Amino acid sequence: MRALPAAKRAFATVLTLCVCLLSACAPQSDVATTTAAEDDTQVLLGFSQLGSESAWRIGNTKSIQDAAKRAGVQLMYENAEQKQEKQIKAIRSFIAYQVDVIAFSPIVEDGWDNVLEEAKQAGIPVLITDRRINTTDESLIVGFVGSDFYAEGRRAGRFLLEKMAGQETVTIVEISGTVDSTPMRARGSGFRDELAGDARFTIVESVSGDFLRSKGKECMEGLLSRHAVIDVLFSHNDSMTLGAIEAIEEAGLAPGKDIVIVTVDGEQAAIDLLKEGKINCVVECTPLIGDMIMALAKRLAAGETIPRNIYSDERVFSEFDTDLDSLPPREY
Ligand code: AHR
């Protein structure tokens, strides 16, 4: 742990009290800390979450907050509500508080160098979680923990190669996530690379639904109005898929039958629809990375080096599986 632990802890305690007082007045406060008892040996982790756009994100936040309590890590949590400038501001506040470690899930890939240079100058290690950044200076971050989005895109494509065997042409529409975010870029390229060798597949239109259910519905309504034939929907997350399914049903079509649906995340609602036959394939992307983040934060606070990349172990759920009824409940 770094210098001035007692002063820092005292400051964090005052901050916690202020936050408690503020949240009593403001029911939707977006700043929080753990309630774990503080002591001078506790690791202080500043975590900037990018928002709460999906069930996945809410599950991710819960995983991090619960894991911090279990691990005895004092967590300073801020929610940027989908705004990069709020994430940058949060990181600057963590630097000012002299936290031991900063972790954040970057909403988009570009534009982080300046604030991360400030963290580096302050001697605070920065771990990126879930999404990645685009930088020419790899020393600005100490590591990454999360999913392999490119592999997820390839898995989505691989399911279609099997599902559409025997069909002469396959018309695909894509609803992607937040523009310039890692999952939007990497899932899209993995999917295209997997299908590249098979000329039957054409992506006729790709639109962004920003990972939001409401926008997933709007996007699908537009796609249905512009394309007379849609064989497949590849949707980059379950929240948008749930919205798209509403639009498909309102158009009098049967999701999973008239339009094959491939989605990413694996939240409970999507697994339930897979069992009902309204979704054909769910590529898992787990938000449950809180324990890994806490273990890494402790190692970093102790001055250890960590691996550059740590990936979650993930699978695919599809209509071809025979174990769907025995799956344990999802935690998101
Ligand atoms: O970065 C992970 C993605 O972000 C998840 O797939 C999506 O649901 C979330 O909003």
GROMACS .gro file of C-alpha atoms and ligand atoms in nm:
model
  342
    1MET     CA    1   0.000   0.000   0.000
    2ARG     CA    2   0.107   0.356  -0.070
    3ALA     CA    3   0.203   0.645   0.161
    4LEU     CA    4  -0.032   0.828   0.403
    5PRO     CA    5  -0.268   0.537   0.473
    6ALA     CA    6  -0.409   0.676   0.798
    7ALA     CA    7  -0.480   1.021   0.654
    8LYS     CA    8  -0.624   0.868   0.343
    9ARG     CA    9  -0.846   0.633   0.542
   10ALA     CA   10  -0.966   0.922   0.758
   11PHE     CA   11  -1.042   1.121   0.444
   12ALA     CA   12  -1.230   0.828   0.293
   13THR     CA   13  -1.429   0.793   0.617
   14VAL     CA   14  -1.526   1.161   0.602
   15LEU     CA   15  -1.616   1.111   0.237
   16THR     CA   16  -1.831   0.811   0.328
   17LEU     CA   17  -2.016   1.016   0.589
   18CYS     CA   18  -2.071   1.299   0.339
   19VAL     CA   19  -2.199   1.052   0.083
   20CYS     CA   20  -2.437   0.901   0.338
   21LEU     CA   21  -2.571   1.243   0.428
   22LEU     CA   22  -2.605   1.338   0.063
   23SER     CA   23  -2.777   1.016  -0.032
   24ALA     CA   24  -3.033   1.072   0.244
   25CYS     CA   25  -3.136   1.386   0.052
   26ALA     CA   26  -3.085   1.247  -0.298
   27PRO     CA   27  -3.244   0.905  -0.342
   28GLN     CA   28  -3.060   0.831  -0.670
   29SER     CA   29  -2.706   0.926  -0.555
   30ASP     CA   30  -2.453   0.788  -0.805
   31VAL     CA   31  -2.164   0.784  -0.558
   32ALA     CA   32  -2.123   0.508  -0.303
   33THR     CA   33  -1.867   0.338  -0.086
   34THR     CA   34  -1.874   0.005   0.090
   35THR     CA   35  -1.982  -0.004   0.452
   36ALA     CA   36  -1.704  -0.243   0.551
   37ALA     CA   37  -1.520  -0.141   0.866
   38GLU     CA   38  -1.217   0.062   0.770
   39ASP     CA   39  -0.867   0.004   0.898
   40ASP     CA   40  -0.524   0.115   0.792
   41THR     CA   41  -0.444  -0.208   0.610
   42GLN     CA   42  -0.758  -0.206   0.395
   43VAL     CA   43  -0.708  -0.159   0.024
   44LEU     CA   44  -0.886   0.148  -0.113
   45LEU     CA   45  -1.016   0.088  -0.466
   46GLY     CA   46  -1.172   0.360  -0.682
   47PHE     CA   47  -1.405   0.208  -0.940
   48SER     CA   48  -1.572   0.402  -1.220
   49GLN     CA   49  -1.868   0.216  -1.371
   50LEU     CA   50  -1.979   0.340  -1.713
   51GLY     CA   51  -2.354   0.334  -1.652
   52SER     CA   52  -2.653   0.110  -1.587
   53GLU     CA   53  -2.776   0.055  -1.942
   54SER     CA   54  -2.852  -0.317  -1.921
   55ALA     CA   55  -2.924  -0.606  -1.686
   56TRP     CA   56  -2.568  -0.713  -1.760
   57ARG     CA   57  -2.431  -0.383  -1.629
   58ILE     CA   58  -2.649  -0.396  -1.317
   59GLY     CA   59  -2.525  -0.751  -1.254
   60ASN     CA   60  -2.166  -0.633  -1.305
   61THR     CA   61  -2.206  -0.350  -1.052
   62LYS     CA   62  -2.361  -0.587  -0.797
   63SER     CA   63  -2.082  -0.840  -0.852
   64ILE     CA   64  -1.819  -0.570  -0.784
   65GLN     CA   65  -1.993  -0.425  -0.478
   66ASP     CA   66  -2.061  -0.768  -0.324
   67ALA     CA   67  -1.707  -0.887  -0.395
   68ALA     CA   68  -1.558  -0.575  -0.232
   69LYS     CA   69  -1.751  -0.649   0.089
   70ARG     CA   70  -1.644  -1.015   0.086
   71ALA     CA   71  -1.282  -0.923   0.024
   72GLY     CA   72  -1.272  -0.642   0.281
   73VAL     CA   73  -1.177  -0.393   0.009
   74GLN     CA   74  -1.296  -0.036   0.067
   75LEU     CA   75  -1.471   0.062  -0.255
   76MET     CA   76  -1.525   0.412  -0.383
   77TYR     CA   77  -1.782   0.359  -0.658
   78GLU     CA   78  -1.901   0.610  -0.913
   79ASN     CA   79  -2.153   0.563  -1.193
   80ALA     CA   80  -2.081   0.775  -1.504
   81GLU     CA   81  -2.430   0.734  -1.651
   82GLN     CA   82  -2.300   0.671  -2.001
   83LYS     CA   83  -2.082   0.982  -2.015
   84GLN     CA   84  -1.708   0.961  -2.078
   85GLU     CA   85  -1.649   1.303  -1.920
   86LYS     CA   86  -1.804   1.175  -1.595
   87GLN     CA   87  -1.569   0.878  -1.599
   88ILE     CA   88  -1.270   1.109  -1.647
   89LYS     CA   89  -1.393   1.326  -1.360
   90ALA     CA   90  -1.432   1.018  -1.138
   91ILE     CA   91  -1.079   0.902  -1.216
   92ARG     CA   92  -0.947   1.250  -1.130
   93SER     CA   93  -1.132   1.237  -0.797
   94PHE     CA   94  -0.979   0.894  -0.720
   95ILE     CA   95  -0.634   1.043  -0.789
   96ALA     CA   96  -0.711   1.332  -0.555
   97TYR     CA   97  -0.819   1.089  -0.281
   98GLN     CA   98  -0.495   0.894  -0.329
   99VAL     CA   99  -0.667   0.557  -0.363
  100ASP     CA  100  -0.442   0.250  -0.376
  101VAL     CA  101  -0.581   0.125  -0.708
  102ILE     CA  102  -0.811   0.261  -0.979
  103ALA     CA  103  -1.029   0.031  -1.188
  104PHE     CA  104  -1.274   0.135  -1.455
  105SER     CA  105  -1.487   0.002  -1.736
  106PRO     CA  106  -1.430   0.247  -2.025
  107ILE     CA  107  -1.745   0.340  -2.216
  108VAL     CA  108  -1.552   0.392  -2.541
  109GLU     CA  109  -1.196   0.307  -2.640
  110ASP     CA  110  -1.050   0.648  -2.733
  111GLY     CA  111  -0.962   0.956  -2.528
  112TRP     CA  112  -0.812   0.825  -2.202
  113ASP     CA  113  -0.442   0.906  -2.234
  114ASN     CA  114  -0.436   1.239  -2.047
  115VAL     CA  115  -0.620   1.126  -1.734
  116LEU     CA  116  -0.431   0.797  -1.724
  117GLU     CA  117  -0.103   0.985  -1.752
  118GLU     CA  118  -0.214   1.180  -1.441
  119ALA     CA  119  -0.278   0.852  -1.256
  120LYS     CA  120   0.062   0.723  -1.364
  121GLN     CA  121   0.233   1.040  -1.241
  122ALA     CA  122   0.053   0.995  -0.907
  123GLY     CA  123   0.186   0.638  -0.888
  124ILE     CA  124  -0.161   0.478  -0.885
  125PRO     CA  125  -0.198   0.153  -1.084
  126VAL     CA  126  -0.497   0.145  -1.322
  127LEU     CA  127  -0.678  -0.178  -1.405
  128ILE     CA  128  -0.927  -0.178  -1.689
  129THR     CA  129  -1.225  -0.407  -1.659
  130ASP     CA  130  -1.483  -0.534  -1.910
  131ARG     CA  131  -1.391  -0.296  -2.197
  132ARG     CA  132  -1.060  -0.181  -2.340
  133ILE     CA  133  -0.890   0.146  -2.429
  134ASN     CA  134  -0.709   0.253  -2.742
  135THR     CA  135  -0.365   0.392  -2.653
  136THR     CA  136  -0.012   0.394  -2.790
  137ASP     CA  137   0.127   0.390  -2.434
  138GLU     CA  138   0.059   0.048  -2.285
  139SER     CA  139   0.229   0.154  -1.959
  140LEU     CA  140  -0.077   0.366  -1.871
  141ILE     CA  141  -0.261   0.056  -1.753
  142VAL     CA  142  -0.139  -0.243  -1.559
  143GLY     CA  143  -0.383  -0.499  -1.693
  144PHE     CA  144  -0.726  -0.600  -1.819
  145VAL     CA  145  -0.988  -0.837  -1.678
  146GLY     CA  146  -1.308  -0.927  -1.861
  147SER     CA  147  -1.447  -1.105  -2.164
  148ASP     CA  148  -1.296  -1.184  -2.502
  149PHE     CA  149  -1.549  -0.998  -2.720
  150TYR     CA  150  -1.385  -1.100  -3.046
  151ALA     CA  151  -1.423  -1.467  -2.948
  152GLU     CA  152  -1.789  -1.398  -2.863
  153GLY     CA  153  -1.850  -1.261  -3.213
  154ARG     CA  154  -1.686  -1.567  -3.365
  155ARG     CA  155  -1.903  -1.797  -3.150
  156ALA     CA  156  -2.215  -1.617  -3.273
  157GLY     CA  157  -2.104  -1.672  -3.634
  158ARG     CA  158  -2.016  -2.036  -3.568
  159PHE     CA  159  -2.368  -2.106  -3.444
  160LEU     CA  160  -2.511  -1.965  -3.768
  161LEU     CA  161  -2.282  -2.180  -3.984
  162GLU     CA  162  -2.440  -2.482  -3.817
  163LYS     CA  163  -2.796  -2.349  -3.795
  164MET     CA  164  -2.816  -2.226  -4.155
  165ALA     CA  165  -2.651  -2.530  -4.315
  166GLY     CA  166  -2.854  -2.613  -4.624
  167GLN     CA  167  -2.998  -2.262  -4.673
  168GLU     CA  168  -2.889  -2.101  -5.001
  169THR     CA  169  -2.876  -1.737  -4.893
  170VAL     CA  170  -2.885  -1.586  -4.547
  171THR     CA  171  -2.983  -1.223  -4.495
  172ILE     CA  172  -2.859  -1.084  -4.164
  173VAL     CA  173  -2.935  -0.761  -3.978
  174GLU     CA  174  -2.715  -0.652  -3.691
  175ILE     CA  175  -2.800  -0.436  -3.389
  176SER     CA  176  -2.470  -0.342  -3.233
  177GLY     CA  177  -2.386  -0.178  -2.901
  178THR     CA  178  -2.246   0.165  -2.817
  179VAL     CA  179  -2.054   0.312  -3.111
  180ASP     CA  180  -1.674   0.294  -3.064
  181SER     CA  181  -1.699   0.068  -2.758
  182THR     CA  182  -1.489  -0.248  -2.744
  183PRO     CA  183  -1.781  -0.496  -2.755
  184MET     CA  184  -1.933  -0.315  -3.054
  185ARG     CA  185  -1.604  -0.327  -3.245
  186ALA     CA  186  -1.476  -0.669  -3.142
  187ARG     CA  187  -1.805  -0.863  -3.156
  188GLY     CA  188  -1.871  -0.713  -3.498
  189SER     CA  189  -1.532  -0.810  -3.636
  190GLY     CA  190  -1.531  -1.159  -3.481
  191PHE     CA  191  -1.874  -1.225  -3.631
  192ARG     CA  192  -1.769  -1.103  -3.976
  193ASP     CA  193  -1.442  -1.298  -3.969
  194GLU     CA  194  -1.623  -1.619  -3.881
  195LEU     CA  195  -1.867  -1.587  -4.171
  196ALA     CA  196  -1.619  -1.439  -4.421
  197GLY     CA  197  -1.547  -1.768  -4.594
  198ASP     CA  198  -1.915  -1.840  -4.671
  199ALA     CA  199  -2.067  -1.628  -4.950
  200ARG     CA  200  -2.424  -1.725  -4.855
  201PHE     CA  201  -2.418  -1.481  -4.563
  202THR     CA  202  -2.484  -1.109  -4.619
  203ILE     CA  203  -2.517  -0.844  -4.349
  204VAL     CA  204  -2.766  -0.612  -4.518
  205GLU     CA  205  -2.767  -0.347  -4.244
  206SER     CA  206  -2.598  -0.276  -3.913
  207VAL     CA  207  -2.736  -0.018  -3.669
  208SER     CA  208  -2.643   0.081  -3.314
  209GLY     CA  209  -2.893   0.029  -3.032
  210ASP     CA  210  -2.650   0.157  -2.765
  211PHE     CA  211  -2.705  -0.161  -2.557
  212LEU     CA  212  -3.050  -0.030  -2.454
  213ARG     CA  213  -3.375  -0.226  -2.467
  214SER     CA  214  -3.576   0.074  -2.588
  215LYS     CA  215  -3.333   0.140  -2.872
  216GLY     CA  216  -3.324  -0.230  -2.962
  217LYS     CA  217  -3.698  -0.208  -3.023
  218GLU     CA  218  -3.670   0.112  -3.228
  219CYS     CA  219  -3.384  -0.032  -3.434
  220MET     CA  220  -3.578  -0.351  -3.511
  221GLU     CA  221  -3.888  -0.156  -3.613
  222GLY     CA  222  -3.672   0.038  -3.859
  223LEU     CA  223  -3.500  -0.274  -3.991
  224LEU     CA  224  -3.834  -0.450  -4.046
  225SER     CA  225  -3.967  -0.150  -4.236
  226ARG     CA  226  -3.660  -0.131  -4.464
  227HIS     CA  227  -3.602  -0.501  -4.539
  228ALA     CA  228  -3.863  -0.733  -4.684
  229VAL     CA  229  -3.652  -1.039  -4.604
  230ILE     CA  230  -3.464  -1.084  -4.276
  231ASP     CA  231  -3.343  -1.435  -4.195
  232VAL     CA  232  -3.125  -1.356  -3.896
  233LEU     CA  233  -3.090  -1.092  -3.626
  234PHE     CA  234  -2.748  -1.069  -3.461
  235SER     CA  235  -2.796  -0.849  -3.155
  236HIS     CA  236  -2.494  -0.747  -2.946
  237ASN     CA  237  -2.674  -0.777  -2.612
  238ASP     CA  238  -2.978  -0.930  -2.448
  239SER     CA  239  -3.138  -0.600  -2.348
  240MET     CA  240  -3.158  -0.486  -2.712
  241THR     CA  241  -3.274  -0.835  -2.809
  242LEU     CA  242  -3.568  -0.816  -2.568
  243GLY     CA  243  -3.672  -0.487  -2.731
  244ALA     CA  244  -3.622  -0.629  -3.081
  245ILE     CA  245  -3.840  -0.930  -2.996
  246GLU     CA  246  -4.122  -0.696  -2.897
  247ALA     CA  247  -4.095  -0.527  -3.238
  248ILE     CA  248  -4.086  -0.860  -3.422
  249GLU     CA  249  -4.397  -0.984  -3.242
  250GLU     CA  250  -4.580  -0.655  -3.298
  251ALA     CA  251  -4.505  -0.699  -3.670
  252GLY     CA  252  -4.687  -1.034  -3.657
  253LEU     CA  253  -4.373  -1.245  -3.692
  254ALA     CA  254  -4.250  -1.531  -3.473
  255PRO     CA  255  -3.908  -1.463  -3.317
  256GLY     CA  256  -3.683  -1.768  -3.330
  257LYS     CA  257  -3.881  -1.911  -3.622
  258ASP     CA  258  -3.946  -1.644  -3.887
  259ILE     CA  259  -3.627  -1.470  -3.780
  260VAL     CA  260  -3.338  -1.661  -3.625
  261ILE     CA  261  -3.207  -1.467  -3.324
  262VAL     CA  262  -2.852  -1.473  -3.194
  263THR     CA  263  -2.781  -1.260  -2.887
  264VAL     CA  264  -2.495  -1.197  -2.643
  265ASP     CA  265  -2.480  -1.187  -2.258
  266GLY     CA  266  -2.682  -1.474  -2.111
  267GLU     CA  267  -2.908  -1.291  -1.870
  268GLN     CA  268  -3.192  -1.494  -1.717
  269ALA     CA  269  -3.458  -1.339  -1.941
  270ALA     CA  270  -3.268  -1.442  -2.255
  271ILE     CA  271  -3.213  -1.796  -2.133
  272ASP     CA  272  -3.587  -1.820  -2.058
  273LEU     CA  273  -3.668  -1.706  -2.414
  274LEU     CA  274  -3.418  -1.955  -2.553
  275LYS     CA  275  -3.607  -2.229  -2.370
  276GLU     CA  276  -3.934  -2.094  -2.518
  277GLY     CA  277  -3.787  -2.106  -2.870
  278LYS     CA  278  -3.797  -1.727  -2.924
  279ILE     CA  279  -3.417  -1.698  -2.921
  280ASN     CA  280  -3.197  -1.951  -3.099
  281CYS     CA  281  -2.854  -1.884  -2.953
  282VAL     CA  282  -2.718  -1.696  -2.652
  283VAL     CA  283  -2.344  -1.630  -2.647
  284GLU     CA  284  -2.243  -1.593  -2.286
  285CYS     CA  285  -2.067  -1.278  -2.164
  286THR     CA  286  -2.039  -1.287  -1.789
  287PRO     CA  287  -2.055  -0.972  -1.575
  288LEU     CA  288  -1.952  -1.171  -1.266
  289ILE     CA  289  -1.594  -1.050  -1.246
  290GLY     CA  290  -1.605  -0.878  -0.906
  291ASP     CA  291  -1.400  -1.141  -0.720
  292MET     CA  292  -1.128  -1.131  -0.984
  293ILE     CA  293  -1.113  -0.750  -0.966
  294MET     CA  294  -1.075  -0.756  -0.586
  295ALA     CA  295  -0.802  -1.022  -0.596
  296LEU     CA  296  -0.613  -0.814  -0.855
  297ALA     CA  297  -0.663  -0.490  -0.661
  298LYS     CA  298  -0.507  -0.651  -0.352
  299ARG     CA  299  -0.209  -0.773  -0.551
  300LEU     CA  300  -0.159  -0.433  -0.712
  301ALA     CA  301  -0.184  -0.254  -0.376
  302ALA     CA  302   0.086  -0.489  -0.249
  303GLY     CA  303   0.310  -0.378  -0.536
  304GLU     CA  304   0.283  -0.702  -0.734
  305THR     CA  305   0.277  -0.731  -1.112
  306ILE     CA  306  -0.034  -0.892  -1.259
  307PRO     CA  307  -0.095  -1.063  -1.596
  308ARG     CA  308  -0.173  -0.818  -1.880
  309ASN     CA  309  -0.494  -0.997  -1.979
  310ILE     CA  310  -0.727  -1.216  -1.777
  311TYR     CA  311  -1.032  -1.354  -1.959
  312SER     CA  312  -1.354  -1.496  -1.814
  313ASP     CA  313  -1.447  -1.852  -1.891
  314GLU     CA  314  -1.762  -1.843  -2.110
  315ARG     CA  315  -1.983  -2.076  -2.312
  316VAL     CA  316  -2.262  -2.073  -2.571
  317PHE     CA  317  -2.624  -2.169  -2.497
  318SER     CA  318  -2.829  -2.270  -2.798
  319GLU     CA  319  -3.131  -2.460  -2.921
  320PHE     CA  320  -2.895  -2.752  -2.988
  321ASP     CA  321  -2.822  -2.797  -2.617
  322THR     CA  322  -2.986  -3.072  -2.418
  323ASP     CA  323  -2.902  -2.932  -2.073
  324LEU     CA  324  -3.106  -2.608  -2.081
  325ASP     CA  325  -3.360  -2.726  -1.823
  326SER     CA  326  -3.091  -2.813  -1.571
  327LEU     CA  327  -2.906  -2.482  -1.591
  328PRO     CA  328  -2.866  -2.313  -1.252
  329PRO     CA  329  -3.036  -1.973  -1.221
  330ARG     CA  330  -2.832  -1.693  -1.373
  331GLU     CA  331  -2.717  -1.418  -1.139
  332TYR     CA  332  -2.808  -1.137  -1.377
  333AHR     O1  333  -1.933  -0.436  -2.214
  333AHR     C1  334  -2.022  -0.544  -2.198
  333AHR     C2  335  -2.153  -0.511  -2.260
  333AHR     O2  336  -2.204  -0.393  -2.205
  333AHR     C3  337  -2.262  -0.614  -2.241
  333AHR     O3  338  -2.270  -0.707  -2.342
  333AHR     C4  339  -2.383  -0.526  -2.246
  333AHR     O4  340  -2.500  -0.588  -2.206
  333AHR     C5  341  -2.338  -0.414  -2.163
  333AHR     O5  342  -2.418  -0.305  -2.164
   0.00000   0.00000   0.00000
